[in-house]
Amino acid sequence: MLEHGGNLDLAVQRFGGRAQDWIDLSTGINRQPYPVGEMPHDCWSALPPRSEIESLHRAAQQAYATAAPVLAMAGAQAAIQLLPRLSARGRAKILAPTYNEYAAVLAAAGWGVTEVSALDELAGAELAVVVNPNNPDGRCHAPAELLALLPRVGLLVVDESFADAVSGLSLAPEADRPGLLVLRSFGKFYGLAGLRLGFALGHEVVVAALAAMAGPWPISGAAIAIGRRALLDREWVRATSARLECETLRLDAAVRSLGWALVGGTRLFRLYETGDAHAAQDKLARGQIWSRIFTQRPGWLRLGLPGNETEWARLAAVLSR
Amino acid sequence: MLEHGGNLDLAVQRFGGRAQDWIDLSTGINRQPYPVGEMPHDCWSALPPRSEIESLHRAAQQAYATAAPVLAMAGAQAAIQLLPRLSARGRAKILAPTYNEYAAVLAAAGWGVTEVSALDELAGAELAVVVNPNNPDGRCHAPAELLALLPRVGLLVVDESFADAVSGLSLAPEADRPGLLVLRSFGKFYGLAGLRLGFALGHEVVVAALAAMAGPWPISGAAIAIGRRALLDREWVRATSARLECETLRLDAAVRSLGWALVGGTRLFRLYETGDAHAAQDKLARGQIWSRIFTQRPGWLRLGLPGNETEWARLAAVLSR
């Protein structure tokens, strides 16, 4: 298992307490989730019918402002698992540092994997991966820059797991270009990671290949019911975007007194250079607040946003100790 | 898309009405589902933690009476999608006729696929598939017969999607033998196909390979919460098994006056030789009861069990017209 945020098991093992007592800021998952509401009875019992899956696809097209072919999957991760099989094995280049599953999944499937540090260096790859905005440092690339890269690579995968609420950044409207695949997470922005829902948008050839590999019923009835409702609820999206925008600034301000420097971030997490991330993580953990650190970067600590005033108060108290 | 049961869209297209007015007997899904109850709040919001997934695995081991390595997946179908990658491409043999996804998935991935009609003919395959009991005809093979085949094939996949409530048939207790993979559906017997849950049990090498391909979060939080509770609820299993046992006989009796001959079946569906399956399907469909027919077998009609007395009465009325 690779290191990931969201693994409270590890926090409990190392620092004790019960999982439910911890505030998990180790992920970029919105802690004010979309209200799930009542489930329709048959979302549990019936196999998801094709017509329901298609209506979810239309909702996603509307939400992501695209007419490109779309495929609902069990999280963006489900698409990542299938990437190695989208084309003949070759050379993959990944704009790094980034989400660690890309390199791992591709290498495990026999791809040659190179991590590069500038967009230009992706040229020549059979498969190129850009996470935009990037996890964990928030680095962004304008759509035009990415489109310029398109003719220079075999397949360009743009992971927009943290692109919700960032206007003008998404390539979704252009996703049907040959050689392009855009991945969207649902669970992070909507705060419903346990639902396992995400979307692949891209050229019809790529989306059809993913659909064939994912099989006839890749997502649950609950994912269809909740996902469709949430994607079409533009008022909730607007309110949530505004709230997150304000609260990222609030988090940056809250850690300023400790001398942590903002490296970057998105609306859902912030990355700080702390000087000593282990010490910083331990300090937070003593107040049962879990954070994410990175083996390769001894100073980096990533923090998600507290979900309510009680959590903000606990964070303030821990930081002031 | 292959033909499958459970596609009410097709019934509505051809015969009209609203999906919710139909009684869907085109699948082998129990129509008296396990009571879902309240979901724990964090099953939606949090990424499923490793410890929760492991506790579901332990529940499955207990329910299936095995100490073999187990992997929860998004339905048995999710395991089928990954079968072509469990070993180097070669010759697959499938005991046929059976669930049509095996041949399709393997052929699409470049495997040579042969359908055979007797267990013995599976010998020599790199990958051999037996659905036990078989869908749609209910044919069964004793564990000893299947184990005898094990040294004569590369990997033996035994799909036990319809083995719940059939005592002594399951190979789950022996699933950790080298070269064996047992697949269990959750959604069919428990009537929760929309949850997308199933299990792979097998030798540690095979299960580890599936786990790596399935990725870190292959199932939803709801699947963990409901699955664990249902698998450990032995009283519900006993009562349901008994009910299904009686009701299969009731269904066989109900169609007898039409002269349909029982080909075979399981506790969850029955297969009848009707002489003219299109006519039989149309007759049922005029009463908004949906059934499954098979392109290759013009007389075969498969029926699931009605879920309550209202449904039984509607079926009786339709059959008597």
XYZ file of C-alpha atoms in Angstrom:
642
model
C 0.000 0.000 0.000
C 1.221 3.452 -0.921
C 1.045 6.330 1.537
C -2.245 8.191 1.264
C -4.147 10.773 3.190
C -7.321 9.630 4.885
C -5.791 6.673 6.641
C -6.950 7.345 10.192
C -5.988 3.792 11.121
C -2.401 4.984 11.181
C -3.208 7.975 13.384
C -5.013 5.746 15.875
C -2.185 3.205 15.888
C 0.453 5.819 16.579
C -1.370 8.280 18.815
C -4.351 6.392 20.214
C -7.969 7.437 20.623
C -10.908 6.299 18.556
C -11.119 7.133 14.847
C -14.324 9.113 15.368
C -12.581 11.437 17.857
C -10.024 12.558 15.308
C -10.400 15.462 12.899
C -9.059 14.104 9.655
C -7.355 16.917 7.751
C -5.008 14.493 6.005
C -7.099 14.514 2.813
C -8.436 17.057 0.372
C -12.010 15.920 0.982
C -14.568 18.624 1.757
C -15.673 18.109 5.361
C -19.080 19.713 4.754
C -20.482 17.011 2.472
C -23.346 17.402 0.093
C -26.523 16.332 1.941
C -27.186 12.738 0.983
C -30.889 12.701 1.835
C -33.147 9.708 1.387
C -32.126 7.011 -1.042
C -34.683 5.716 -3.510
C -35.471 2.130 -2.479
C -34.451 0.547 -5.764
C -30.999 2.126 -5.780
C -29.983 -0.689 -3.454
C -31.852 -3.622 -4.906
C -31.719 -3.280 -8.681
C -28.781 -3.473 -11.017
C -28.180 0.112 -12.158
C -30.125 0.360 -15.447
C -28.405 1.784 -18.494
C -30.904 4.679 -18.673
C -29.999 5.769 -15.130
C -26.282 5.627 -15.864
C -26.865 7.686 -18.985
C -28.803 10.306 -17.085
C -25.883 10.584 -14.663
C -23.594 11.057 -17.654
C -25.787 13.897 -18.895
C -25.709 15.515 -15.456
C -21.919 15.319 -15.477
C -21.763 16.852 -18.945
C -23.924 19.703 -17.724
C -21.930 20.219 -14.532
C -18.591 20.104 -16.327
C -19.849 22.185 -19.252
C -18.951 19.704 -21.930
C -20.471 17.654 -24.704
C -17.576 15.212 -24.615
C -18.210 11.496 -24.061
C -18.236 10.724 -20.346
C -17.999 7.606 -18.225
C -18.971 7.355 -14.567
C -16.493 5.253 -12.647
C -15.852 4.221 -9.048
C -13.761 7.317 -8.372
C -10.994 8.870 -10.443
C -8.861 6.094 -8.958
C -10.812 3.505 -10.947
C -9.723 5.240 -14.155
C -6.117 5.402 -12.974
C -6.149 1.631 -12.417
C -7.019 1.145 -16.090
C -4.584 3.654 -17.623
C -1.842 1.102 -18.287
C -4.212 -0.780 -20.607
C -5.383 2.142 -22.724
C -2.513 1.727 -25.137
C 0.443 -0.503 -25.801
C 3.038 -0.336 -23.066
C 5.583 2.424 -23.609
C 7.144 5.408 -21.938
C 5.010 7.310 -19.447
C 5.991 10.737 -18.186
C 4.439 12.284 -15.124
C 4.669 15.895 -14.025
C 5.972 15.448 -10.471
C 5.783 15.576 -7.537
C 2.159 14.567 -7.642
C -0.406 11.971 -6.601
C 1.662 8.848 -6.172
C -0.731 6.300 -7.691
C 0.100 7.212 -11.292
C 3.726 6.169 -11.196
C 2.937 3.109 -9.094
C 0.104 1.785 -11.261
C 1.973 2.351 -14.520
C 5.238 0.877 -13.262
C 3.438 -2.160 -11.852
C 1.989 -2.804 -15.303
C 5.417 -2.698 -16.928
C 5.463 0.848 -18.237
C 8.690 2.813 -18.155
C 7.921 5.781 -15.923
C 9.811 9.060 -15.842
C 8.937 11.857 -13.476
C 9.609 15.299 -14.938
C 9.408 18.716 -13.359
C 8.252 20.921 -16.240
C 5.319 20.616 -18.599
C 7.552 20.769 -21.679
C 9.475 17.692 -20.612
C 6.343 15.590 -21.025
C 6.754 15.809 -24.805
C 7.527 12.519 -26.506
C 5.736 10.353 -23.973
C 3.290 7.699 -25.096
C 1.316 8.585 -21.949
C 1.657 11.927 -20.168
C 0.056 12.779 -16.835
C -0.656 16.231 -15.433
C -2.654 16.767 -12.254
C -4.228 20.214 -12.605
C -4.339 21.833 -10.113
C -1.644 19.622 -8.725
C -1.783 17.585 -5.564
C -0.092 18.414 -3.206
C 1.384 21.756 -4.292
C -1.543 23.339 -6.176
C 0.496 24.137 -9.282
C -1.815 25.095 -12.173
C -1.526 25.049 -15.947
C -3.729 27.051 -18.264
C -5.834 25.020 -20.714
C -3.964 26.514 -23.684
C -0.627 25.246 -22.371
C -2.020 21.745 -21.997
C -3.663 21.775 -25.407
C -0.353 22.818 -26.946
C 1.164 19.680 -25.491
C -1.496 17.429 -26.977
C 0.135 16.828 -30.406
C 3.446 16.071 -28.726
C 2.294 13.089 -26.648
C 0.401 9.864 -27.287
C -2.316 10.215 -24.650
C -2.529 13.210 -22.352
C -4.225 12.506 -19.023
C -5.295 15.606 -17.159
C -6.418 14.805 -13.620
C -8.800 17.519 -12.469
C -9.622 15.954 -9.120
C -9.189 19.362 -7.479
C -10.439 21.575 -10.314
C -13.966 22.079 -8.942
C -14.588 25.712 -8.038
C -11.617 26.923 -10.092
C -13.211 28.757 -12.967
C -11.638 28.606 -16.394
C -9.112 25.934 -15.521
C -10.885 22.810 -16.691
C -10.213 21.118 -20.002
C -13.544 19.312 -19.779
C -15.147 21.472 -22.499
C -12.351 20.370 -24.878
C -12.136 16.809 -23.634
C -13.319 15.188 -26.843
C -10.080 15.972 -28.670
C -8.183 12.934 -29.902
C -5.554 11.830 -27.410
C -7.069 13.617 -24.413
C -8.493 12.123 -21.230
C -9.765 14.296 -18.404
C -10.437 12.760 -14.995
C -12.807 14.314 -12.475
C -13.236 13.274 -8.885
C -16.734 13.559 -7.440
C -16.031 12.627 -3.832
C -13.538 15.335 -2.950
C -15.444 18.535 -3.686
C -18.803 17.039 -2.723
C -17.326 15.517 0.428
C -18.542 12.025 -0.441
C -15.394 9.997 -0.979
C -17.047 6.877 0.444
C -19.540 6.893 -2.422
C -16.798 5.993 -4.919
C -17.704 8.150 -7.903
C -15.672 9.970 -10.493
C -15.789 10.652 -14.211
C -13.621 10.124 -17.238
C -14.193 12.576 -20.084
C -12.386 12.299 -23.348
C -12.286 11.375 -26.956
C -14.844 8.728 -27.828
C -12.202 6.105 -28.562
C -10.610 6.521 -25.147
C -13.891 6.611 -23.257
C -15.188 3.559 -25.098
C -12.023 1.652 -24.210
C -12.401 2.590 -20.542
C -16.087 1.636 -20.604
C -15.292 -1.797 -21.988
C -12.699 -2.388 -19.286
C -14.901 -1.055 -16.487
C -17.751 -3.396 -17.349
C -21.513 -2.964 -17.351
C -22.123 -1.865 -13.716
C -19.061 0.046 -12.513
C -20.879 2.261 -9.986
C -23.538 1.778 -7.338
C -27.169 2.812 -7.448
C -26.484 5.234 -4.598
C -23.696 6.868 -6.612
C -26.135 7.417 -9.469
C -28.904 8.805 -7.271
C -26.729 11.119 -5.200
C -24.334 12.053 -7.983
C -27.043 13.154 -10.370
C -28.747 15.304 -7.769
C -25.519 16.880 -6.545
C -24.093 17.639 -9.988
C -27.247 19.518 -10.967
C -27.437 21.483 -7.714
C -25.655 24.620 -8.907
C -26.686 26.606 -5.843
C -24.839 24.237 -3.541
C -21.788 24.399 -5.799
C -21.775 28.196 -5.731
C -22.180 28.406 -1.960
C -19.553 25.745 -1.361
C -17.055 27.337 -3.722
C -17.428 30.658 -1.938
C -17.086 29.085 1.487
C -13.973 27.132 0.514
C -12.410 30.205 -1.051
C -12.735 32.125 2.209
C -11.657 29.231 4.376
C -8.404 28.525 2.557
C -7.346 32.058 3.498
C -8.466 31.420 7.044
C -6.315 28.292 7.255
C -3.288 30.089 5.830
C -3.765 32.788 8.450
C -4.199 30.256 11.242
C -0.795 28.656 10.697
C 1.097 31.890 10.073
C 2.157 32.331 13.685
C 4.049 29.036 13.511
C 6.174 30.338 10.677
C 4.901 27.743 8.191
C 5.232 29.018 4.630
C 2.508 28.332 2.096
C 3.911 26.243 -0.752
C 0.609 26.204 -2.608
C -2.752 24.541 -2.527
C -6.271 24.316 -3.834
C -9.711 25.129 -2.467
C -9.646 21.822 -0.608
C -6.156 21.647 0.932
C -3.081 23.735 1.611
C 0.556 22.653 1.525
C 2.963 24.222 4.002
C 6.740 24.152 4.350
C 7.098 23.621 8.065
C 10.828 23.014 8.375
C 10.120 19.711 10.160
C 6.961 17.989 9.034
C 7.277 15.121 11.489
C 7.334 17.554 14.393
C 4.452 19.518 12.894
C 2.386 16.365 12.355
C 3.087 15.201 15.899
C 2.043 18.566 17.313
C -1.294 18.380 15.501
C -1.733 14.694 16.340
C -1.416 15.361 20.064
C -4.644 17.312 19.634
C -6.104 14.476 17.526
C -5.881 16.356 14.254
C -4.482 14.198 11.478
C -2.391 15.630 8.636
C -0.468 14.375 5.645
C 3.301 14.429 5.336
C 5.529 13.237 2.509
C 8.499 10.896 2.764
C 10.373 12.660 -0.017
C 9.848 16.181 1.320
C 10.813 16.402 4.974
C 9.325 19.872 5.488
C 5.985 19.501 3.705
C 2.710 19.149 5.542
C -0.657 19.133 3.781
C -3.811 20.184 5.596
C -7.423 19.977 4.541
C -9.969 22.498 5.766
C -11.813 22.036 9.062
C -15.500 21.391 8.494
C -17.184 23.552 11.131
C -16.491 26.038 13.911
C -15.874 23.331 16.496
C -13.139 21.915 14.316
C -11.660 25.350 13.627
C -11.557 26.007 17.375
C -9.815 22.693 18.057
C -7.277 23.475 15.359
C -6.633 26.939 16.786
C -6.158 25.469 20.255
C -3.706 22.846 19.022
C -1.722 25.352 16.988
C -1.418 27.728 19.924
C 0.046 25.085 22.264
C -23.391 -4.157 -24.493
C -24.102 -7.845 -24.050
C -27.600 -9.104 -23.299
C -28.254 -9.222 -19.571
C -31.175 -9.668 -17.271
C -32.207 -6.658 -15.232
C -32.451 -4.298 -18.172
C -35.945 -2.921 -17.623
C -35.162 -0.121 -20.092
C -35.686 -2.663 -22.842
C -39.017 -3.839 -21.420
C -40.270 -0.254 -21.220
C -39.090 0.515 -24.748
C -40.839 -2.497 -26.207
C -43.965 -2.768 -24.104
C -44.414 0.650 -22.499
C -45.294 1.608 -18.935
C -42.999 2.991 -16.305
C -40.060 0.963 -15.001
C -41.501 1.005 -11.469
C -44.721 -0.657 -12.633
C -42.919 -3.708 -13.934
C -42.081 -6.806 -11.931
C -38.540 -7.606 -12.963
C -38.080 -11.378 -12.964
C -35.393 -11.168 -15.641
C -32.576 -11.504 -13.091
C -31.551 -13.902 -10.367
C -31.676 -11.152 -7.760
C -33.625 -11.876 -4.578
C -36.625 -9.533 -4.555
C -36.861 -9.528 -0.763
C -33.648 -7.654 -0.085
C -31.725 -7.607 3.143
C -32.952 -4.586 5.146
C -30.485 -1.807 4.532
C -31.298 0.252 7.624
C -29.583 3.471 8.567
C -26.195 4.225 7.095
C -23.454 5.422 9.414
C -22.782 9.047 8.483
C -19.098 8.569 7.661
C -19.751 5.747 5.206
C -20.541 8.462 2.679
C -17.940 11.069 3.493
C -14.727 9.271 4.343
C -12.510 7.170 2.130
C -13.094 3.587 3.261
C -10.305 2.960 5.794
C -8.179 -0.145 5.509
C -9.362 -1.416 8.915
C -13.002 -1.305 7.775
C -12.234 -3.139 4.553
C -10.369 -5.763 6.558
C -13.287 -6.239 8.910
C -15.532 -6.823 5.890
C -13.037 -9.407 4.677
C -13.234 -11.190 8.028
C -17.045 -11.163 7.854
C -16.870 -12.719 4.398
C -14.455 -15.402 5.620
C -16.864 -16.229 8.417
C -19.925 -16.262 6.144
C -18.213 -18.388 3.494
C -16.545 -20.655 6.080
C -13.031 -20.137 4.877
C -9.658 -18.907 6.030
C -8.585 -18.199 2.439
C -7.427 -14.719 1.419
C -10.397 -12.624 0.357
C -10.878 -9.388 -1.552
C -14.054 -7.298 -1.574
C -14.784 -5.971 -5.037
C -17.529 -4.014 -6.793
C -19.477 -7.167 -7.586
C -18.275 -10.481 -8.983
C -18.330 -8.633 -12.316
C -15.412 -6.458 -11.161
C -13.319 -9.596 -10.747
C -14.375 -10.888 -14.157
C -13.179 -7.629 -15.739
C -9.690 -8.299 -14.342
C -9.429 -12.010 -15.200
C -7.614 -11.468 -18.517
C -4.759 -9.804 -16.658
C -4.200 -12.450 -13.997
C -1.807 -14.345 -16.193
C -0.140 -14.152 -19.572
C -2.616 -14.376 -22.415
C -3.318 -17.934 -23.480
C -6.129 -20.389 -24.028
C -9.249 -19.964 -21.927
C -11.898 -22.640 -21.718
C -15.357 -21.990 -20.389
C -17.965 -24.542 -19.420
C -20.903 -23.356 -21.532
C -23.591 -22.226 -21.962
C -23.099 -19.833 -19.069
C -22.910 -16.193 -18.011
C -21.851 -14.463 -21.202
C -19.393 -11.937 -19.751
C -16.585 -14.477 -19.342
C -16.126 -15.217 -23.009
C -16.637 -11.576 -23.982
C -14.165 -10.103 -21.505
C -11.480 -12.685 -22.237
C -11.877 -12.479 -26.011
C -11.797 -8.665 -25.918
C -8.461 -8.868 -24.129
C -6.994 -11.134 -26.779
C -7.422 -14.510 -25.148
C -8.300 -17.493 -27.258
C -11.648 -18.660 -25.893
C -13.170 -22.104 -26.309
C -16.553 -23.010 -24.933
C -16.790 -26.623 -23.845
C -19.744 -28.655 -22.673
C -18.189 -31.047 -20.164
C -15.992 -30.429 -17.138
C -13.271 -32.765 -18.401
C -12.816 -30.745 -21.563
C -11.541 -27.811 -19.510
C -8.256 -29.662 -18.983
C -5.255 -28.049 -20.607
C -6.557 -24.508 -20.395
C -4.420 -21.727 -19.009
C -7.654 -20.312 -17.593
C -10.751 -22.431 -16.958
C -14.132 -21.092 -15.910
C -16.946 -22.979 -14.215
C -20.058 -21.254 -12.913
C -21.336 -23.450 -10.075
C -24.283 -23.697 -9.876
C -24.484 -22.613 -13.450
C -26.407 -19.656 -14.819
C -28.837 -20.135 -16.510
C -29.347 -23.906 -16.267
C -28.408 -24.598 -12.631
C -25.981 -27.388 -13.471
C -23.867 -28.255 -10.405
C -20.476 -29.844 -9.860
C -19.352 -31.384 -6.605
C -16.290 -29.780 -4.991
C -14.271 -32.979 -5.427
C -14.815 -32.930 -9.209
C -13.595 -29.366 -9.420
C -10.592 -30.009 -7.199
C -9.628 -32.934 -9.405
C -9.490 -30.522 -12.305
C -7.192 -28.112 -10.496
C -3.837 -29.728 -11.442
C -4.933 -29.939 -15.072
C -5.475 -26.214 -15.682
C -3.492 -23.035 -15.104
C -6.028 -21.050 -13.136
C -9.456 -22.445 -12.245
C -12.136 -19.805 -11.738
C -15.222 -21.083 -9.948
C -18.029 -18.534 -10.031
C -20.313 -19.191 -7.078
C -22.626 -16.258 -7.692
C -25.619 -18.520 -7.098
C -24.101 -20.840 -4.487
C -25.627 -19.136 -1.437
C -28.060 -21.386 0.349
C -26.733 -24.517 -1.373
C -25.014 -26.416 1.405
C -21.852 -28.346 0.680
C -21.375 -26.995 -2.829
C -18.967 -24.154 -2.225
C -15.237 -24.416 -2.781
C -14.687 -21.374 -0.572
C -13.274 -23.476 2.301
C -10.592 -24.770 -0.105
C -10.101 -21.518 -1.988
C -6.521 -20.971 -0.878
C -5.197 -23.768 -3.058
C -2.671 -22.673 -5.680
C -4.356 -21.963 -8.989
C -7.870 -21.551 -7.591
C -10.058 -18.458 -7.597
C -13.599 -18.520 -6.217
C -15.962 -15.625 -6.955
C -18.944 -14.823 -4.784
C -21.691 -12.379 -5.572
C -23.173 -10.468 -2.662
C -25.958 -8.600 -4.426
C -27.919 -11.552 -5.782
C -28.729 -13.555 -2.652
C -28.975 -10.465 -0.447
C -31.078 -8.662 -3.061
C -28.761 -5.663 -3.157
C -27.315 -5.660 -6.657
C -27.191 -1.853 -6.721
C -24.690 -1.870 -3.877
C -22.011 -3.377 -6.125
C -20.342 -5.886 -3.815
C -18.803 -9.264 -4.358
C -15.811 -11.237 -3.182
C -12.824 -12.974 -4.674
C -11.397 -15.805 -2.599
C -8.322 -17.667 -3.618
C -4.691 -18.423 -3.283
C -2.768 -15.493 -1.829
C -0.874 -14.868 -5.075
C -4.085 -14.569 -7.091
C -5.884 -12.428 -4.523
C -2.897 -10.116 -4.165
C -2.757 -9.644 -7.938
C -6.462 -8.787 -8.029
C -6.048 -6.389 -5.105
C -3.234 -4.547 -6.859
C -5.333 -4.157 -10.008
C -8.479 -3.156 -8.115
C -6.698 -0.333 -6.316
C -6.941 1.005 -2.789
C -10.698 1.821 -2.586
C -12.601 -0.605 -4.834
C -15.875 -0.568 -2.874
C -18.070 2.071 -1.274
C -18.496 2.837 2.403
C -22.122 1.713 2.136
C -21.013 -1.645 0.731
C -18.741 -2.129 3.741
C -21.382 -1.124 6.295
C -24.237 -3.141 4.818
C -22.103 -6.047 3.643
C -20.537 -6.657 7.019
C -23.865 -6.588 8.823
C -25.608 -8.827 6.299
C -22.861 -11.430 6.079
C -22.872 -11.902 9.845
C -26.657 -12.119 10.094
C -26.979 -15.893 10.007
C -30.618 -15.833 11.057
C -31.584 -13.846 7.949
C -29.586 -16.240 5.791
C -31.345 -19.257 7.276
C -34.809 -17.757 6.896
C -34.111 -16.571 3.353
C -32.682 -19.903 2.275
C -35.762 -21.690 3.530
C -38.114 -19.219 1.873
C -36.316 -19.444 -1.477
C -36.274 -23.231 -1.320
C -40.062 -23.318 -0.985
C -40.680 -20.641 -3.547
C -38.678 -22.250 -6.336
C -41.085 -25.186 -6.081
C -43.988 -22.764 -6.103
C -42.735 -21.158 -9.311
C -42.202 -24.511 -10.986
C -45.782 -25.425 -10.068
C -47.148 -22.104 -11.287
C -45.867 -22.578 -14.835
C -46.734 -26.269 -15.101
C -50.154 -25.673 -16.667
C -48.452 -23.938 -19.601
C -46.447 -27.029 -20.367
C -43.113 -25.358 -19.751
C -40.487 -27.918 -18.775
C -37.968 -27.162 -16.046
C -34.458 -27.242 -17.523
C -32.840 -26.440 -14.194
C -32.233 -23.566 -11.867
C -31.029 -22.361 -8.517
C -32.685 -20.935 -5.419
C -32.870 -17.567 -7.195
C -34.090 -18.391 -10.687
C -35.582 -21.165 -12.782
C -34.952 -21.961 -16.423
C -37.826 -23.326 -18.503
C -38.036 -24.832 -21.941
C -41.123 -23.100 -23.295
C -41.043 -24.152 -26.935
C -41.166 -20.499 -27.992
C -39.429 -18.141 -25.614
C -40.349 -15.003 -27.559
C -44.030 -15.838 -27.269
C -43.635 -16.718 -23.601
C -41.772 -13.477 -22.885
C -44.397 -11.454 -24.727
C -47.194 -13.136 -22.774
C -45.550 -12.203 -19.469
C -44.663 -8.731 -20.724
C -48.272 -7.938 -21.553
C -48.799 -8.208 -17.802
C -45.676 -6.124 -17.160
C -43.616 -9.018 -15.915
C -40.140 -9.025 -17.398
C -38.196 -12.216 -18.089
C -34.930 -13.264 -19.659
C -34.604 -15.092 -22.945
C -31.516 -16.264 -24.798
C -30.622 -15.621 -28.430
C -28.891 -18.973 -28.792
C -31.669 -21.022 -27.234
C -35.033 -20.189 -28.793
C -37.092 -22.090 -26.216
C -35.377 -21.017 -22.992
C -36.926 -18.542 -20.602
C -35.407 -17.711 -17.222
C -37.552 -16.425 -14.373
C -36.563 -15.039 -11.014
C -38.838 -15.442 -8.009
C -41.626 -12.966 -7.256
C -40.871 -10.984 -4.110
C -44.236 -10.960 -2.301
C -47.824 -12.164 -2.523
C -48.898 -9.250 -4.709
C -46.272 -10.200 -7.240
C -47.186 -13.883 -7.055
C -50.817 -12.977 -7.698
C -49.909 -10.853 -10.714
C -47.808 -13.676 -12.092
C -50.617 -16.175 -11.607
C -53.062 -13.843 -13.350
C -50.739 -13.331 -16.312
C -50.033 -17.044 -16.652
C -53.722 -17.907 -16.638
C -54.622 -15.553 -19.500
